[in-house]
């Protein structure tokens, strides 16, 4: 039996929804999804668990168009896709994306990502300027996404909503 709740202050009642997963989808310029998948495997130890290819490809394409490659990374799932020719990205305020990976060895993780083709950005920060007082460094991957490489966060103060 669905619970009813009011959404966004409206008077209309809607059924409650429970989500089972969040799967960020990283889109890259076609046909670079194959390379992006390989980068995430080499740099971050991602495991590819599935791939869906476009059923039709043009004769001049060397590589198949990846609709979605599903990667398992640090207990989470991300999707990597080639951008379709007719794709118009939605431009909206706040649509930037930064991904965070947690590890005990920030330096080694950054070095591995850089050796796979990423670019380290700035210095590793520690203390109050970092994630909840931990250590954090940044790597930009070859496809423009920024990855924060963080040590496990210390217990943060409760956030009041």
Short mmCIF file of C-alpha atoms in Angstrom, two decimals:
data_model
loop_
_atom_site.label_atom_id
_atom_site.label_comp_id
_atom_site.label_asym_id
_atom_site.label_seq_id
_atom_site.Cartn_x
_atom_site.Cartn_y
_atom_site.Cartn_z
CA UNK A 1 0.00 0.00 0.00
CA UNK A 2 1.55 3.32 -1.13
CA UNK A 3 1.90 6.11 1.38
CA UNK A 4 0.56 9.49 0.29
CA UNK A 5 2.44 12.74 0.77
CA UNK A 6 2.28 16.31 -0.48
CA UNK A 7 5.04 17.28 -2.93
CA UNK A 8 6.53 20.81 -3.24
CA UNK A 9 3.78 22.43 -1.20
CA UNK A 10 1.07 21.50 -3.70
CA UNK A 11 -2.36 20.34 -2.66
CA UNK A 12 -2.26 17.30 -4.95
CA UNK A 13 -1.41 14.05 -3.19
CA UNK A 14 0.93 11.60 -4.89
CA UNK A 15 2.12 8.11 -4.03
CA UNK A 16 5.48 7.84 -2.24
CA UNK A 17 8.28 6.43 -4.38
CA UNK A 18 11.24 4.38 -3.20
CA UNK A 19 14.36 4.41 -5.36
CA UNK A 20 16.66 1.41 -5.38
CA UNK A 21 19.78 2.93 -6.99
CA UNK A 22 21.38 6.06 -8.39
CA UNK A 23 23.46 5.43 -11.51
CA UNK A 24 25.32 8.48 -12.78
CA UNK A 25 25.67 8.43 -16.57
CA UNK A 26 28.86 9.96 -17.93
CA UNK A 27 28.50 10.95 -21.58
CA UNK A 28 31.55 11.39 -23.78
CA UNK A 29 32.07 12.50 -27.37
CA UNK A 30 31.45 9.55 -29.71
CA UNK A 31 33.27 7.22 -30.25
CA UNK A 32 35.35 7.79 -27.10
CA UNK A 33 33.25 5.72 -24.68
CA UNK A 34 35.41 2.66 -25.43
CA UNK A 35 38.50 4.65 -24.36
CA UNK A 36 36.69 6.12 -21.34
CA UNK A 37 35.71 2.65 -20.12
CA UNK A 38 39.33 1.52 -20.45
CA UNK A 39 40.52 4.62 -18.56
CA UNK A 40 38.10 3.98 -15.65
CA UNK A 41 39.26 0.35 -15.51
CA UNK A 42 42.96 1.32 -15.52
CA UNK A 43 42.77 4.41 -13.33
CA UNK A 44 40.18 3.37 -10.75
CA UNK A 45 39.88 -0.42 -10.98
CA UNK A 46 36.34 -0.31 -12.39
CA UNK A 47 34.83 -3.60 -13.51
CA UNK A 48 32.68 -3.65 -16.65
CA UNK A 49 29.57 -5.72 -16.00
CA UNK A 50 27.53 -4.94 -19.10
CA UNK A 51 27.50 -3.09 -22.41
CA UNK A 52 24.70 -2.13 -24.78
CA UNK A 53 25.65 -1.18 -28.33
CA UNK A 54 23.61 0.75 -30.87
CA UNK A 55 22.05 -1.89 -33.16
CA UNK A 56 22.93 0.10 -36.30
CA UNK A 57 26.15 1.85 -37.05
CA UNK A 58 27.29 3.79 -40.04
CA UNK A 59 29.75 2.18 -42.44
CA UNK A 60 32.36 4.87 -41.74
CA UNK A 61 32.41 4.12 -38.00
CA UNK A 62 35.35 2.05 -36.83
CA UNK A 63 33.92 1.40 -33.39
CA UNK A 64 30.35 0.55 -32.41
CA UNK A 65 28.33 3.31 -30.73
CA UNK A 66 28.04 2.52 -27.01
CA UNK A 67 24.58 3.29 -25.70
CA UNK A 68 25.63 2.29 -22.20
CA UNK A 69 28.57 0.54 -20.56
CA UNK A 70 27.80 -0.40 -16.96
CA UNK A 71 30.76 -0.21 -14.59
CA UNK A 72 31.00 -1.28 -10.96
CA UNK A 73 33.25 1.07 -9.03
CA UNK A 74 33.73 1.09 -5.26
CA UNK A 75 30.42 -0.65 -4.65
CA UNK A 76 28.49 1.71 -6.94
CA UNK A 77 27.38 1.62 -10.56
CA UNK A 78 28.19 4.23 -13.19
CA UNK A 79 27.16 4.25 -16.83
CA UNK A 80 29.40 5.48 -19.66
CA UNK A 81 27.87 6.36 -23.03
CA UNK A 82 28.82 7.83 -26.39
CA UNK A 83 26.88 11.02 -27.11
CA UNK A 84 24.40 10.40 -29.92
CA UNK A 85 24.62 12.62 -33.01
CA UNK A 86 21.18 14.10 -32.34
CA UNK A 87 21.82 14.58 -28.60
CA UNK A 88 21.34 18.10 -27.27
CA UNK A 89 22.67 18.35 -23.74
CA UNK A 90 20.41 20.07 -21.25
CA UNK A 91 22.03 23.29 -20.09
CA UNK A 92 20.90 24.14 -16.59
CA UNK A 93 22.29 25.93 -13.59
CA UNK A 94 24.01 23.54 -11.24
CA UNK A 95 24.40 20.79 -13.80
CA UNK A 96 28.12 20.28 -13.11
CA UNK A 97 29.29 16.88 -11.98
CA UNK A 98 32.13 15.99 -9.61
CA UNK A 99 32.64 12.37 -8.62
CA UNK A 100 34.25 11.33 -5.33
CA UNK A 101 36.23 8.14 -4.69
CA UNK A 102 37.27 7.24 -1.17
CA UNK A 103 40.56 5.47 -0.40
CA UNK A 104 43.12 5.17 2.39
CA UNK A 105 45.99 6.02 -0.02
CA UNK A 106 45.13 9.30 -1.76
CA UNK A 107 48.61 9.78 -3.27
CA UNK A 108 48.75 6.30 -4.81
CA UNK A 109 45.23 6.64 -6.25
CA UNK A 110 46.08 9.98 -7.87
CA UNK A 111 49.36 8.58 -9.23
CA UNK A 112 47.49 5.61 -10.75
CA UNK A 113 44.90 7.89 -12.38
CA UNK A 114 47.64 10.15 -13.76
CA UNK A 115 49.57 7.17 -15.16
CA UNK A 116 46.37 6.08 -16.94
CA UNK A 117 45.98 9.51 -18.60
CA UNK A 118 44.33 11.75 -16.02
CA UNK A 119 45.67 15.14 -14.92
CA UNK A 120 46.20 15.98 -11.24
CA UNK A 121 44.72 19.37 -10.33
CA UNK A 122 46.15 21.37 -7.45
CA UNK A 123 47.66 20.00 -4.27
CA UNK A 124 46.29 17.43 -1.86
CA UNK A 125 44.53 19.33 0.93
CA UNK A 126 44.09 18.18 4.49
CA UNK A 127 42.14 19.29 7.51
CA UNK A 128 39.33 21.83 7.54
CA UNK A 129 39.74 22.67 3.84
CA UNK A 130 39.09 19.08 2.79
CA UNK A 131 36.13 16.71 2.93
CA UNK A 132 35.09 16.60 6.59
CA UNK A 133 38.67 17.04 7.74
CA UNK A 134 40.15 14.22 5.64
CA UNK A 135 42.63 14.39 2.77
CA UNK A 136 41.52 15.16 -0.79
CA UNK A 137 43.10 15.59 -4.19
CA UNK A 138 41.60 16.18 -7.65
CA UNK A 139 42.08 14.41 -10.95
CA UNK A 140 40.53 15.48 -14.25
CA UNK A 141 40.00 12.53 -16.56
CA UNK A 142 40.64 12.73 -20.33
CA UNK A 143 36.89 13.26 -20.89
CA UNK A 144 36.58 16.38 -18.71
CA UNK A 145 35.12 14.86 -15.53
CA UNK A 146 36.66 15.86 -12.19
CA UNK A 147 37.22 13.11 -9.62
CA UNK A 148 37.87 13.92 -5.96
CA UNK A 149 40.14 11.31 -4.42
CA UNK A 150 39.41 11.43 -0.67
CA UNK A 151 40.51 9.66 2.47
CA UNK A 152 37.63 8.25 4.51
CA UNK A 153 35.75 11.18 6.02
CA UNK A 154 35.87 11.79 9.72
CA UNK A 155 32.49 11.93 11.42
CA UNK A 156 30.93 15.22 10.36
CA UNK A 157 28.62 17.36 12.43
CA UNK A 158 24.96 16.69 11.73
CA UNK A 159 23.56 18.92 9.02
CA UNK A 160 20.38 20.77 9.94
CA UNK A 161 17.95 20.88 7.01
#
